Structure formats: structure tokens, C-alpha cells
XYZ file of C-alpha atoms in Angstrom:
702
model
C 34.157 -46.970 -29.042
C 31.980 -45.802 -31.945
C 28.993 -47.652 -30.513
C 29.498 -46.013 -27.119
C 29.593 -42.553 -28.713
C 26.432 -43.263 -30.680
C 24.639 -44.423 -27.526
C 25.797 -41.296 -25.710
C 24.566 -39.107 -28.563
C 21.212 -40.898 -28.574
C 20.828 -40.331 -24.840
C 21.662 -36.636 -25.297
C 19.024 -36.304 -28.014
C 16.399 -37.955 -25.809
C 17.243 -35.712 -22.878
C 17.165 -32.670 -25.141
C 13.712 -33.585 -26.410
C 12.394 -33.959 -22.855
C 13.938 -30.632 -21.931
C 12.367 -28.882 -24.932
C 8.945 -30.307 -24.097
C 9.370 -29.147 -20.497
C 10.246 -25.606 -21.535
C 7.324 -25.527 -23.960
C 4.890 -26.488 -21.200
C 6.333 -23.936 -18.789
C 6.160 -21.192 -21.417
C 2.522 -22.081 -21.978
C 1.924 -21.760 -18.233
C 3.615 -18.355 -18.193
C 1.458 -17.236 -21.109
C -1.760 -18.389 -19.434
C -0.838 -16.878 -16.093
C -0.168 -13.473 -17.646
C -3.331 -13.624 -19.747
C -5.458 -14.562 -16.742
C -3.883 -11.880 -14.567
C -4.520 -9.278 -17.244
C -8.123 -10.455 -17.645
C -8.703 -10.015 -13.917
C -7.234 -6.533 -14.046
C -9.307 -5.529 -17.065
C -12.442 -6.923 -15.462
C -11.803 -4.672 -12.463
C -11.396 -1.690 -14.784
C -14.612 -2.517 -16.644
C -16.491 -2.921 -13.370
C -15.215 0.455 -12.203
C -16.407 1.986 -15.488
C -19.888 0.575 -14.882
C -19.845 1.973 -11.357
C -19.118 5.387 -12.870
C -22.035 5.087 -15.267
C -20.127 3.964 -18.389
C -21.231 0.368 -19.046
C -21.298 0.716 -22.820
C -18.740 3.345 -23.825
C -17.226 2.270 -27.141
C -14.126 4.285 -26.335
C -13.306 1.805 -23.544
C -13.423 -0.957 -26.157
C -11.177 1.056 -28.464
C -8.631 1.703 -25.719
C -8.316 -2.002 -24.944
C -8.051 -2.968 -28.608
C -5.460 -0.273 -29.361
C -3.356 -1.451 -26.451
C -3.897 -5.069 -27.459
C -2.611 -4.436 -30.982
C 0.452 -2.728 -29.490
C 1.220 -5.807 -27.399
C 0.574 -8.003 -30.433
C 3.225 -6.098 -32.379
C 5.690 -6.646 -29.536
C 4.866 -10.352 -29.439
C 5.437 -10.660 -33.187
C 8.370 -8.353 -33.836
C 10.103 -8.416 -30.434
C 11.643 -5.440 -28.646
C 14.762 -5.009 -30.763
C 12.953 -3.538 -33.775
C 11.581 -0.028 -33.635
C 8.302 0.140 -35.553
C 7.035 3.559 -36.597
C 3.686 2.482 -38.104
C 4.329 5.015 -40.854
C 3.553 4.348 -44.533
C 6.559 2.115 -45.221
C 6.525 0.287 -41.858
C 6.085 -3.480 -41.846
C 4.125 -3.226 -38.607
C 1.635 -0.887 -40.242
C 1.299 -3.275 -43.182
C 0.514 -6.096 -40.781
C -2.137 -4.056 -38.954
C -3.789 -2.900 -42.168
C -3.794 -6.452 -43.465
C -5.647 -7.508 -40.334
C -8.324 -4.862 -40.677
C -7.016 -2.170 -38.314
C -8.100 1.216 -39.729
C -5.493 3.879 -40.395
C -7.315 6.286 -38.087
C -6.151 4.258 -35.069
C -2.504 3.904 -36.089
C -1.416 6.940 -34.082
C -2.918 5.641 -30.822
C -1.499 2.148 -31.358
C 1.918 3.623 -32.137
C 1.862 5.652 -28.913
C 1.013 2.553 -26.868
C 3.676 0.570 -28.708
C 6.416 3.147 -28.071
C 5.588 3.314 -24.367
C 5.727 -0.468 -23.993
C 8.961 -0.761 -25.994
C 10.645 1.762 -23.723
C 9.676 -0.234 -20.652
C 10.552 -3.553 -22.263
C 14.052 -2.378 -23.119
C 14.826 -1.338 -19.559
C 16.998 -3.557 -17.386
C 14.293 -3.521 -14.732
C 11.842 -5.188 -17.127
C 14.457 -7.648 -18.341
C 15.204 -8.635 -14.752
C 11.484 -9.121 -14.136
C 11.296 -11.462 -17.130
C 14.223 -13.433 -15.709
C 12.369 -13.675 -12.403
C 9.270 -14.982 -14.198
C 11.420 -17.552 -16.006
C 12.725 -18.727 -12.654
C 9.207 -18.850 -11.238
C 7.952 -20.983 -14.112
C 11.125 -23.128 -14.222
C 12.159 -22.070 -17.723
C 15.806 -22.656 -18.554
C 17.737 -19.397 -18.565
C 18.917 -19.142 -22.160
C 18.858 -16.152 -24.480
C 16.351 -17.858 -26.783
C 14.057 -18.795 -23.909
C 14.305 -15.227 -22.612
C 12.980 -14.033 -25.982
C 10.175 -16.623 -25.871
C 9.286 -15.609 -22.304
C 8.872 -12.004 -23.448
C 6.673 -13.239 -26.291
C 4.600 -15.174 -23.760
C 4.209 -12.082 -21.604
C 3.238 -9.809 -24.497
C 1.065 -12.477 -26.102
C -0.864 -13.143 -22.908
C -1.579 -9.456 -22.461
C -2.562 -9.050 -26.100
C -5.096 -11.876 -25.957
C -6.641 -10.564 -22.734
C -7.003 -7.055 -24.157
C -8.571 -8.367 -27.365
C -11.294 -10.252 -25.503
C -13.648 -7.266 -25.190
C -17.006 -8.905 -25.882
C -17.577 -10.194 -22.347
C -16.263 -7.044 -20.676
C -18.381 -4.671 -22.764
C -21.518 -6.594 -23.878
C -23.572 -3.394 -24.217
C -21.095 -1.444 -26.344
C -22.355 -0.452 -29.792
C -19.637 -1.686 -32.127
C -21.073 0.248 -35.040
C -19.763 3.457 -33.456
C -16.099 2.656 -34.089
C -14.085 1.817 -37.165
C -11.875 -0.367 -35.013
C -14.774 -2.709 -34.278
C -16.115 -2.744 -37.833
C -18.548 0.110 -37.531
C -18.929 2.828 -40.169
C -16.888 0.663 -42.535
C -17.431 -0.594 -46.043
C -17.537 -4.217 -47.049
C -13.844 -4.423 -47.821
C -12.954 -3.119 -44.350
C -15.400 -5.498 -42.711
C -13.888 -8.344 -44.685
C -10.505 -7.530 -43.192
C -11.644 -7.000 -39.616
C -10.757 -10.460 -38.245
C -7.334 -11.947 -38.897
C -6.681 -15.476 -39.911
C -3.798 -17.189 -38.205
C -0.385 -15.854 -39.010
C 2.981 -17.228 -38.288
C 6.523 -16.060 -38.102
C 9.855 -17.675 -37.493
C 11.810 -16.486 -34.477
C 15.134 -18.155 -33.753
C 14.066 -21.055 -35.962
C 10.771 -21.648 -34.162
C 7.274 -20.821 -35.484
C 5.112 -18.149 -33.877
C 1.314 -18.123 -34.219
C -1.453 -15.918 -32.882
C -5.162 -15.213 -33.005
C -7.794 -13.441 -30.957
C -9.099 -16.162 -28.685
C -8.076 -19.328 -26.897
C -9.498 -21.995 -29.163
C -6.575 -24.414 -29.743
C -5.404 -25.274 -33.188
C -2.676 -27.527 -34.493
C 0.452 -25.484 -35.030
C 2.128 -25.411 -38.371
C 5.621 -26.725 -38.778
C 8.341 -24.138 -38.691
C 9.911 -22.844 -41.814
C 13.652 -22.674 -41.514
C 15.344 -19.398 -42.230
C 19.014 -18.923 -42.782
C 19.087 -16.451 -39.894
C 17.173 -18.132 -37.028
C 15.880 -14.958 -35.396
C 14.905 -13.284 -38.641
C 11.177 -12.684 -39.050
C 10.058 -13.909 -42.439
C 8.461 -11.498 -44.867
C 5.769 -14.019 -45.771
C 4.713 -14.465 -42.150
C 1.552 -12.391 -42.562
C -0.079 -14.220 -45.434
C -3.615 -15.522 -45.029
C -7.233 -14.707 -45.705
C -9.591 -12.771 -43.443
C -13.214 -13.005 -42.504
C -15.676 -10.207 -42.000
C -16.229 -10.782 -38.298
C -16.110 -8.195 -35.515
C -12.647 -8.076 -33.919
C -14.108 -7.543 -30.475
C -16.420 -10.558 -30.666
C -14.257 -13.625 -31.242
C -17.008 -15.995 -30.226
C -19.296 -15.211 -33.179
C -19.956 -17.809 -35.791
C -17.662 -17.737 -38.761
C -14.748 -16.244 -36.823
C -11.561 -18.108 -37.605
C -9.233 -18.523 -34.681
C -6.079 -20.260 -33.727
C -4.344 -20.670 -30.398
C -2.326 -17.696 -29.207
C -0.541 -20.155 -26.925
C 1.403 -20.989 -30.042
C 3.035 -17.587 -29.894
C 5.262 -19.296 -27.368
C 4.716 -23.000 -27.827
C 4.515 -23.433 -31.582
C 6.041 -26.650 -32.841
C 9.503 -27.620 -31.774
C 10.134 -30.203 -34.457
C 13.005 -28.136 -35.758
C 16.083 -28.052 -33.559
C 18.594 -25.382 -34.579
C 22.227 -26.344 -34.745
C 24.618 -25.136 -32.086
C 26.066 -22.645 -34.556
C 22.609 -21.280 -35.351
C 21.700 -20.984 -31.667
C 24.945 -19.188 -30.857
C 24.376 -16.847 -33.800
C 20.869 -16.085 -32.588
C 22.094 -15.434 -29.054
C 24.868 -13.127 -30.195
C 22.452 -11.208 -32.424
C 20.112 -10.397 -29.548
C 20.390 -6.676 -28.751
C 21.796 -5.453 -25.475
C 19.170 -3.936 -23.214
C 19.234 -0.229 -22.585
C 20.287 1.370 -19.349
C 17.447 0.946 -16.832
C 15.415 3.911 -15.745
C 15.949 4.616 -12.054
C 12.517 6.205 -11.885
C 10.096 3.643 -13.319
C 9.168 0.148 -12.254
C 8.215 -2.598 -14.722
C 4.525 -2.564 -15.637
C 4.142 -6.260 -14.861
C 0.774 -7.422 -13.601
C 1.108 -10.012 -10.833
C 0.356 -13.600 -11.731
C -2.556 -15.375 -9.992
C -0.065 -16.959 -7.599
C 1.342 -13.549 -6.766
C -2.119 -12.091 -6.216
C -2.536 -14.491 -3.314
C 0.616 -13.091 -1.696
C 0.519 -9.637 -0.162
C 2.497 -8.171 2.691
C 0.502 -6.316 5.324
C 1.466 -2.700 5.935
C 1.830 -3.494 9.625
C 4.613 -5.938 8.662
C 6.605 -3.472 6.566
C 9.276 -3.095 9.220
C 9.702 -6.881 9.274
C 10.284 -6.777 5.517
C 12.659 -3.867 6.040
C 14.682 -6.074 8.397
C 14.953 -8.656 5.630
C 16.041 -6.027 3.124
C 18.736 -4.701 5.444
C 20.038 -8.235 5.980
C 20.125 -8.797 2.224
C 22.131 -5.592 1.784
C 24.481 -6.106 4.725
C 27.493 -6.291 2.407
C 26.556 -3.046 0.643
C 24.999 -0.793 3.305
C 26.552 0.678 6.395
C 24.599 1.320 9.593
C 23.764 4.897 8.630
C 22.177 3.771 5.372
C 20.213 1.065 7.164
C 18.871 3.652 9.640
C 17.832 5.890 6.766
C 15.929 3.017 5.153
C 14.176 2.153 8.419
C 13.164 5.801 8.841
C 11.785 5.937 5.301
C 9.804 2.714 5.695
C 8.258 3.947 8.941
C 7.212 7.201 7.266
C 5.756 5.369 4.271
C 3.937 2.973 6.581
C 2.408 5.910 8.444
C 1.210 7.579 5.240
C -0.351 4.320 4.020
C -2.134 3.744 7.321
C -3.532 7.281 7.161
C -5.157 6.410 3.838
C -6.511 3.056 4.982
C -4.088 0.900 2.979
C -3.866 -2.542 4.547
C -1.450 -4.425 2.296
C 0.970 -4.046 -0.609
C -1.636 -4.878 -3.233
C -3.554 -1.701 -2.363
C -0.630 0.704 -2.804
C -1.067 3.055 -5.754
C 0.912 5.880 -7.311
C -1.300 8.271 -5.343
C 0.156 7.048 -2.054
C 3.724 7.618 -3.231
C 2.694 11.154 -4.138
C 1.267 11.620 -0.653
C 4.565 10.543 0.867
C 6.330 13.141 -1.287
C 4.016 15.850 0.056
C 4.639 14.585 3.590
C 8.348 15.382 3.134
C 7.450 19.014 2.436
C 5.434 19.420 5.629
C 7.642 17.986 8.366
C 10.392 19.701 10.418
C 13.839 19.594 8.863
C 15.422 18.285 12.066
C 12.746 15.724 12.903
C 15.277 12.875 12.899
C 17.423 14.559 15.546
C 14.601 14.757 18.083
C 13.563 11.640 19.998
C 10.233 13.318 20.686
C 9.496 13.926 17.006
C 10.759 10.492 15.935
C 8.039 9.016 18.151
C 5.291 11.079 16.472
C 2.825 9.743 13.929
C 2.901 11.153 10.414
C -0.092 13.390 11.138
C 1.467 14.645 14.371
C 4.747 15.315 12.590
C 3.009 17.438 9.953
C 1.164 19.267 12.724
C 4.527 19.990 14.343
C 5.711 21.394 11.031
C 2.624 23.582 10.936
C 3.431 24.961 14.393
C 6.956 25.834 13.291
C 5.601 27.652 10.245
C 3.189 29.630 12.408
C 5.960 30.581 14.835
C 8.173 31.633 11.922
C 5.438 33.851 10.529
C 4.990 35.516 13.908
C 8.726 36.082 14.361
C 9.323 36.835 10.679
C 11.955 34.135 10.388
C 12.381 31.199 8.017
C 10.649 28.043 9.201
C 12.849 24.943 9.369
C 10.170 22.886 7.650
C 10.424 20.702 4.559
C 13.225 18.266 3.821
C 15.981 19.343 1.456
C 16.079 18.173 -2.143
C 19.116 15.985 -1.412
C 17.360 14.319 1.529
C 14.215 13.715 -0.514
C 16.300 12.159 -3.286
C 17.863 9.869 -0.711
C 14.458 8.854 0.686
C 13.067 8.225 -2.808
C 16.032 6.007 -3.601
C 15.488 4.054 -0.389
C 11.786 3.706 -1.168
C 12.702 2.320 -4.585
C 14.936 -0.267 -2.886
C 12.129 -1.269 -0.534
C 9.431 -1.529 -3.202
C 11.726 -3.615 -5.408
C 12.374 -5.865 -2.410
C 8.605 -6.340 -1.970
C 8.024 -6.952 -5.675
C 11.059 -9.182 -6.036
C 9.751 -11.520 -3.330
C 6.525 -12.094 -5.253
C 4.190 -9.853 -3.287
C 1.456 -8.098 -5.231
C 2.454 -4.534 -6.037
C 1.361 -2.200 -8.815
C 3.847 -0.335 -10.980
C 5.280 2.885 -9.622
C 7.286 5.854 -10.820
C 9.186 8.717 -9.232
C 8.864 10.855 -12.350
C 7.720 14.288 -11.240
C 8.403 13.475 -7.574
C 12.150 13.069 -7.188
C 14.080 16.361 -7.194
C 16.725 16.647 -9.875
C 20.373 16.437 -8.955
C 21.958 19.866 -8.628
C 24.386 20.850 -11.350
C 28.084 20.520 -10.442
C 28.570 24.283 -10.515
C 25.797 24.908 -8.011
C 27.113 22.170 -5.698
C 30.515 23.865 -5.625
C 28.903 27.123 -4.519
C 26.742 25.477 -1.862
C 29.517 23.831 0.145
C 31.599 25.968 2.508
C 35.356 25.421 2.151
C 36.937 27.050 5.212
C 40.505 28.267 4.856
C 43.106 27.465 7.541
C 42.669 30.933 9.070
C 38.903 30.327 9.295
C 39.474 27.150 11.296
C 42.199 28.383 13.625
C 39.867 29.971 16.263
C 38.592 26.481 17.134
C 41.986 25.609 18.603
C 41.865 28.587 20.953
C 38.721 27.253 22.654
C 38.726 26.047 26.318
C 39.008 22.452 25.124
C 42.655 23.228 24.278
C 43.464 26.036 26.718
C 41.695 24.625 29.778
C 38.055 24.090 30.770
C 36.054 23.760 33.974
C 35.268 20.027 34.174
C 34.507 16.933 32.151
C 30.707 17.095 32.112
C 29.127 20.469 31.390
C 32.024 22.879 31.378
C 34.150 21.895 28.359
C 33.202 25.111 26.611
C 33.961 27.324 29.615
C 37.470 28.408 30.725
C 39.002 26.461 33.587
C 42.101 24.574 34.738
C 41.559 21.190 33.067
C 42.678 19.922 29.672
C 41.150 16.511 28.941
C 42.309 14.265 26.115
C 39.355 12.721 24.324
C 37.479 12.933 21.031
C 36.735 16.635 21.495
C 40.481 17.271 21.821
C 41.982 15.067 19.076
C 39.275 14.696 16.405
C 39.101 18.355 15.251
C 42.868 18.248 14.644
C 42.539 15.004 12.678
C 39.676 16.357 10.575
C 41.565 19.567 9.838
C 44.767 17.949 8.599
C 43.393 14.727 7.061
C 39.856 15.581 5.916
C 38.238 12.212 6.654
C 34.549 11.515 7.081
C 33.200 11.930 10.592
C 32.419 8.256 11.258
C 35.719 7.096 9.759
C 37.732 8.717 12.574
C 35.109 8.661 15.344
C 34.743 4.876 14.954
C 38.446 3.992 14.883
C 39.652 0.947 16.799
C 42.986 0.889 18.608
C 44.055 -1.912 16.269
C 43.563 0.509 13.359
C 46.568 2.565 14.517
C 49.783 0.875 13.419
C 53.395 1.830 12.749
C 55.707 1.482 9.784
C 59.354 2.423 9.321
C 58.458 6.085 8.843
C 55.990 6.586 11.662
C 52.469 5.991 12.922
C 49.666 5.166 10.452
C 45.877 5.319 10.623
C 44.527 2.264 8.794
C 41.019 3.278 7.747
C 39.108 0.040 7.328
C 35.869 -1.572 8.422
C 36.015 -2.738 12.017
C 33.783 -3.965 14.823
C 32.517 -0.437 15.516
C 31.611 0.830 12.062
C 31.758 0.035 8.362
C 33.159 2.213 5.638
C 30.924 4.087 3.238
C 32.477 2.772 0.010
C 35.254 0.462 -1.146
C 37.532 3.360 -2.039
C 37.164 4.648 1.542
C 39.645 1.987 2.669
C 43.066 3.637 2.816
C 46.099 4.381 4.990
C 46.945 7.870 6.250
C 49.917 9.082 8.274
C 49.220 10.409 11.750
C 49.870 14.194 11.556
C 53.019 15.386 13.317
C 50.981 17.876 15.339
C 48.848 15.058 16.715
C 51.986 13.236 17.879
C 53.388 16.440 19.413
C 50.232 16.785 21.489
C 50.522 13.281 22.973
C 48.390 11.065 20.720
C 50.730 8.058 21.122
C 50.648 8.351 24.937
C 46.864 8.663 24.799
C 46.567 5.410 22.855
C 48.892 3.642 25.272
C 46.762 4.765 28.220
C 43.602 3.379 26.621
C 45.265 0.055 25.822
C 46.448 -0.254 29.410
C 42.847 0.142 30.596
C 41.621 -2.521 28.195
C 39.659 -0.380 25.773
C 39.275 -1.347 22.128
C 38.069 2.025 20.822
C 40.287 5.026 20.093
C 37.553 7.314 21.431
C 35.594 5.348 24.087
C 33.843 8.531 25.229
C 31.756 8.396 22.034
C 30.296 4.938 22.701
C 27.400 3.897 24.875
C 27.363 0.604 26.775
C 23.607 0.729 26.926
C 22.696 0.940 23.224
C 24.473 0.751 19.908
C 25.034 4.325 18.803
C 26.786 6.194 16.002
C 30.068 7.605 17.390
C 30.144 10.230 14.630
C 26.734 11.555 15.649
C 27.791 11.598 19.301
C 30.883 13.648 18.466
C 28.730 16.078 16.482
C 26.515 16.611 19.532
C 29.528 17.106 21.805
C 31.666 19.458 19.758
C 29.235 21.497 17.641
C 28.259 23.793 20.562
C 31.960 24.329 21.386
C 32.728 25.036 17.751
C 29.791 27.410 17.411
C 30.933 29.399 20.441
C 34.501 29.557 19.172
C 33.587 30.742 15.658
C 30.618 32.959 16.540
C 29.020 34.560 13.500
C 31.599 32.902 11.254
C 30.213 29.437 12.024
C 29.376 27.588 8.823
C 26.823 24.924 8.018
C 27.594 21.194 7.941
C 30.370 21.878 10.401
C 32.650 18.854 10.091
C 31.870 18.058 6.474
C 33.100 21.563 5.678
C 36.442 20.755 7.316
C 36.798 17.903 4.858
C 36.137 20.203 1.913
C 38.381 22.882 3.372
C 41.350 20.510 3.553
C 40.802 19.425 -0.060
C 40.486 23.006 -1.291
C 43.612 24.174 0.566
C 45.686 21.368 -0.975
C 44.273 22.077 -4.423
C 45.207 25.754 -4.152
C 48.718 24.596 -3.172
C 49.011 22.760 -6.481
C 48.190 19.194 -5.406
C 46.480 17.141 -8.117
C 42.814 16.224 -7.684
C 43.649 12.531 -7.980
C 45.990 12.633 -4.955
C 43.454 14.676 -2.964
C 40.788 12.090 -3.771
C 43.073 9.274 -2.640
C 43.669 11.068 0.687
C 39.935 11.778 1.108
C 38.815 8.268 0.157
C 36.820 9.318 -2.894
C 36.600 7.739 -6.331
C 38.573 10.017 -8.596
C 36.566 11.909 -11.190
C 39.554 11.835 -13.522
C 40.148 9.676 -16.523
C 39.621 5.925 -16.632
C 43.395 5.576 -16.881
C 43.747 7.075 -13.411
C 41.009 5.045 -11.729
C 41.573 1.733 -13.471
C 45.274 1.530 -14.230
C 46.986 3.366 -11.363
C 47.284 2.591 -7.661
C 46.290 5.056 -4.941
C 48.907 7.487 -3.716
C 51.398 5.779 -1.400
C 52.189 6.910 2.135
C 55.398 8.669 1.145
C 53.538 10.791 -1.397
C 50.711 11.487 1.068
C 53.160 12.561 3.795
C 54.823 14.911 1.368
C 51.473 16.257 0.199
C 50.073 16.892 3.679
C 53.041 19.121 4.503
C 51.522 21.662 2.124
C 48.702 22.316 4.602
C 49.695 25.157 6.990
C 50.251 24.326 10.666
C 47.455 26.089 12.546
C 47.668 24.212 15.873
C 51.149 25.358 16.911
C 49.604 27.559 19.589
C 48.229 24.558 21.490
C 50.435 23.740 24.468
C 51.198 20.048 24.916
C 49.939 18.730 28.267
C 50.358 15.414 30.094
C 47.634 12.970 29.105
C 44.505 13.335 31.232
C 41.591 11.043 30.372
C 38.033 11.896 31.235
C 37.403 10.692 34.814
C 34.696 8.240 33.880
C 36.852 6.853 31.066
C 39.765 6.493 33.492
C 37.500 4.699 36.003
C 35.891 2.435 33.377
C 32.492 3.900 34.165
C 29.514 4.343 31.842
C 29.371 7.680 30.028
C 27.199 10.257 31.823
C 24.952 10.558 28.787
C 24.217 6.785 28.770
C 22.115 6.217 31.896
C 23.122 2.648 32.643
C 25.782 0.328 31.350
C 28.005 -2.612 32.058
C 31.555 -1.384 31.804
C 33.023 -4.844 31.509
C 31.361 -5.265 28.115
C 33.841 -2.813 26.659
C 36.927 -4.368 28.140
C 38.944 -7.213 26.700
């Protein structure tokens, strides 16, 4: 038994050694890939500088070196420590010891702070995890730290290699490159190798790629502690920007990741190191990680003409999180962005810059507010759409009215969020894409107080005139005369939905997309089971709920109406809102049908966001009647803004409580006379809706 255990332990040790060697090689590959990618980027920048007549500007050298030292500090100290580079800062001591003049500390500190902020974001941390997966590095907390060191180290080495990029620069013009310095500063201008111990493993660095044998790690009682003697060593008097000169001592910066792995920390030490790693900060929703693509990624770009194909993939990936309305919004945004990019000659993702995102933002300001509601305008190019906006502005100036041009702040915020989703989808699939930010572009969220003032909350007496319209008293016919007085009362969405919205305050699509199977009965009466079905999905998880059918709806024949539809074989509660020909949004169709009727009924008292206001009006009326906000939120299908105790530890209001609560809303439909159920003729005859030109009626039958 003992021999078997020893053999098993020996096999585990051998496998562990192979695994460590594998990780070391993959970390080296990550380091080299990032260094090479950064070198390519910097070469492009240097070439652009030459094109602009600056082939030998020493300031370009200084900028690269200042940024390089910032990355070097991150590679050495990690992202959990906050270096100030002030007089008593260990980072400053390290820089001074390696010949960095005090006059450049401020610039290096600024670069360092900016990179630390990005590195602490969840977006950056997720990008590092993706790189670990790409380079087949085991996902452990220690390897995550080493992968960050590889990333920072690769960038640092690339930035430090300035001699080939700027061969004509006069190094005597800058203290940072040894110019205007005395002998003692020149003697400290090139660092010897240094080492530190991170999580029990050694860390080395230098300014070029010449390999050197790594030193064996010194063991520290706390594996992730950086030793105070890690910066010891002598220095030569060589130029920091010319690592190839004779006499320059160098070691391999690959060792910042690879080092020597002779020392294997105990399980207790590894667990201690993992638990001591700091939690990352909350990610910024506005800034992408400043990760340069690896050489492999540079060979992968997605053509702008294929953006809608990528959008299809994104929508499929998000099918469990997005409803159809959100997917349509994303498609619309991608088409707009594609149009803006094509206007500026962008052919693929690798050519997108921050400038183009800014141009999209300006595009939002120049297009008609209602562009999405017009089939004609949806078919326009971006330039044509802006021209249409210009026409509306001109007409408004001539008529001295306000032009309906420029998307609202809320809509722009929505589009920016969808663009962020799309760009992260592109980047996450390995396509070349530069960093981006919405800072200065995305409108700020309105303060809660201003939101309360913006939304109309109609009182019951404000709503009552709707139920005196011809839809309820009698109209001409089923096609064009529903808003004109006549002998017919038809039972359809235009008849029942306004009553449901008034008394229950649901979202438009929640009721418009109901299935007959969603209406059930319990011991106390008929129930509307609001859930995802074959016709529509719910907006959020908390939207799923059960509501009692209002008594007024039953008085006016709702149960008989449902029975008539079931007898005809329909599956929808409101079949008049669905097209056989194309997949449409029943909530949008109802808006188109009833808004003109509602506008005529209310006249000058008509409010904006017609049906959304009914939802707010119901909530406000119940609140004024003394109903708690938590119960109102449960009825409305919203996440309660109350305490965590309410949202986490209590169940939603039950049906008995909801029935009792809804009785506090005044009855404003008592004047409607109940009539025998009369379906729309084309619904009764199983014919396509008049507004859908062709259809196959059997497709909607069981």
C-alpha cells in the first residue's frame, strides 16, 4: 500500500513538472507575441512621424521611454500596489537606481496611473483570461498574475527599444537618454538585471532580448511579497535607448514571466497567494481594454460589409438574454455604424478608430427622430438620412416650429450600449480592433428627480374619455371607420387592451403578445399568466408574474371572446395584431391601430408615450391610495427599488393581495355597455389581416 502511494506521488510530481514547463513555454509565447505586436504598432507610429517631417524628434523617444518605464513598474510591482513615485515611494527608488532622472517622474507617474486604472478594470482582466485561453495557459490565480506580467513586460521591452525606430534622434538633448547629464547620471543610465520574487517565483528584466540564464528564486515567507533587495546590482554608463551598444549589460526580459521554476510552492503557500490577490475593481462601461492585437489576431479582421453577419452571431449568442425588440435595436445600430464606416472608406475592423465612433455620435444628432417608424427612411443610406433631417430642419425654420431631428439622450445611450456589445463581440472573437471609449459621447443618465417630472402619470379622470370613443359606443366598420361613430362594436385588441392597460399597467408587448394558453383559472377567478411564449419574450426575469383578470373585463365579455377564438383554432389572444406574412411586433401594431383613436378621444389633453403613460398612471394612482411601492412593483413586473430584504428575502405579492390592491383603482369603464361578442370579420373568417397583403391563414390555426 505504501509503495503504491509513493508511485502515485512520483507520477503526480512528474506530471506537475511537465505542466509547469508547458505553462512556462506558453507564457513566453504570450510575452513574445505582445512584444512583437507592440513593436509593429510603434513602428507604424514612427513611420507616421517621419511622414509628418519628424524623423529625429527626441521627444518621441522620451514618450516611448516614459511609457516603457510605466509598463516596467507594472510588470515588477503588479497592479495591486499603488505607486506614487513621490520621495518615499519604492517605485521611485527603483527608477532612480536605474538612471531615470527625477525630471521625468511626473510623466512616468501619469502613464503608470492611466495603465493601472485600465488594468484593474474587469474588462482588462477578462481580456487577460482570453489571452490565457488563446495561449493555453492554465487558468489559475498565479498564472493570471504571470500573464499580466507577460503582457506588461512585452510592452515595456518594445517601448524601450528606441534605437532602431529613431536612429537620427540626438540623445544628448534629453536627460532620459543620458544627455546633459554628469558622469554619475551616465553611470546609472543602463540597469543591470534585477530580480524579484512573486508568488515564490523569480522575476527578471532588462532592456533587450539577449537571453541570459535566470537566477534561482529566493524563497520568501509570503510567496507574492516583492523582496526589498530585488533591485540590487551595478549599472553601466550606456545609453538607455541604445541597448545594442558595446558594454551594455542585458538579461532576458522573457524571464519576467519564465524565470526559473525550480521552486515549487506548497499547497498552503499557493492558496495563501491566491487569497491575497486583490479583487478587481468594477469595470468601466465606457472604456475598452487597451490591448494591442497579437500577430495572429492581426491576420483576422472582419469586413465592414459582413457586420450584419456578425450581428446575427451576436444575437444568437444573446438569445437567452435579449428579446426581439432588443435584437432589432442592435441590428439597427449595426446598420447605422456600417453606413458611417463605409462613408469614411473603412473596409474592415482593423481600420476602425475612435474618430469613427465620434462620427456615429454626430450622425445621431442629424437624423429624424422617427426614422425607425418609416419604411422609406429605414431604407435610406446614412447620408440620405442626414439629408432628410436637414430638410425637416429647413421646414421647421420656415414654419417656426421645432424640428423632429436628433435622437433623444435615452435613445443615444441605448445605441451606445448596443455598439459596445457589438464591438466587444468583434474583439472577443479575435478580430483586430483598436481600443475605444464612449467618454464624452454617451449622454449621462438623467437624475431620478428629472425622470419623475418627464413622465406623464394620467389620473383616472384623464383616461376616462378614451372609453367614450366609437370603439366602445359603436363605429362604422372594421377597416377604416373604428374612430368614427356607427352601429358596430367589434371585440378585438382595440377594445380590450386599453382596459387591461388601465387597470393592470403592464408593458405593451406583454399583453399584446398573450397566448390563449396564458389565460387560466384558479379557485377565485380568471388569471393572466404573464410569461414568455411562442409569440414574444419577456423583458426581464421579474416580468414573469400572475395577474387577475379585472372584473370589468369579464363584465364586458372577455371570457366569451376567448372561447370564440379557441373555437376558431387561434392560439393568440389578439390575432388581429399578427401578420401571417411576416413576423411582426404585436405591441407596435396595436400602437399604430389605437394611437389615432386615442388622440382623437383626448384631443389637446393627449400625452406623450401614450401607453407607457397608462402604466405609470396606474402605479401613481395606487401609490396615492396608500399601496406600498413594493406591491406596485410586483404588479408592474419591476425589480423593487426597496431594501435588499424585500428583493432577496420576500416573495412577490400573491394573487389575493393583488386582487385586494387593484380594487383601490377607481372603476372608470362602468359607462361601457356590454355587447354580444362580435369578432372582426376577417378574424371570424380566418382571413389575412387587411394590413398584411398576403398570408396563409392555416399557418395560424392548430
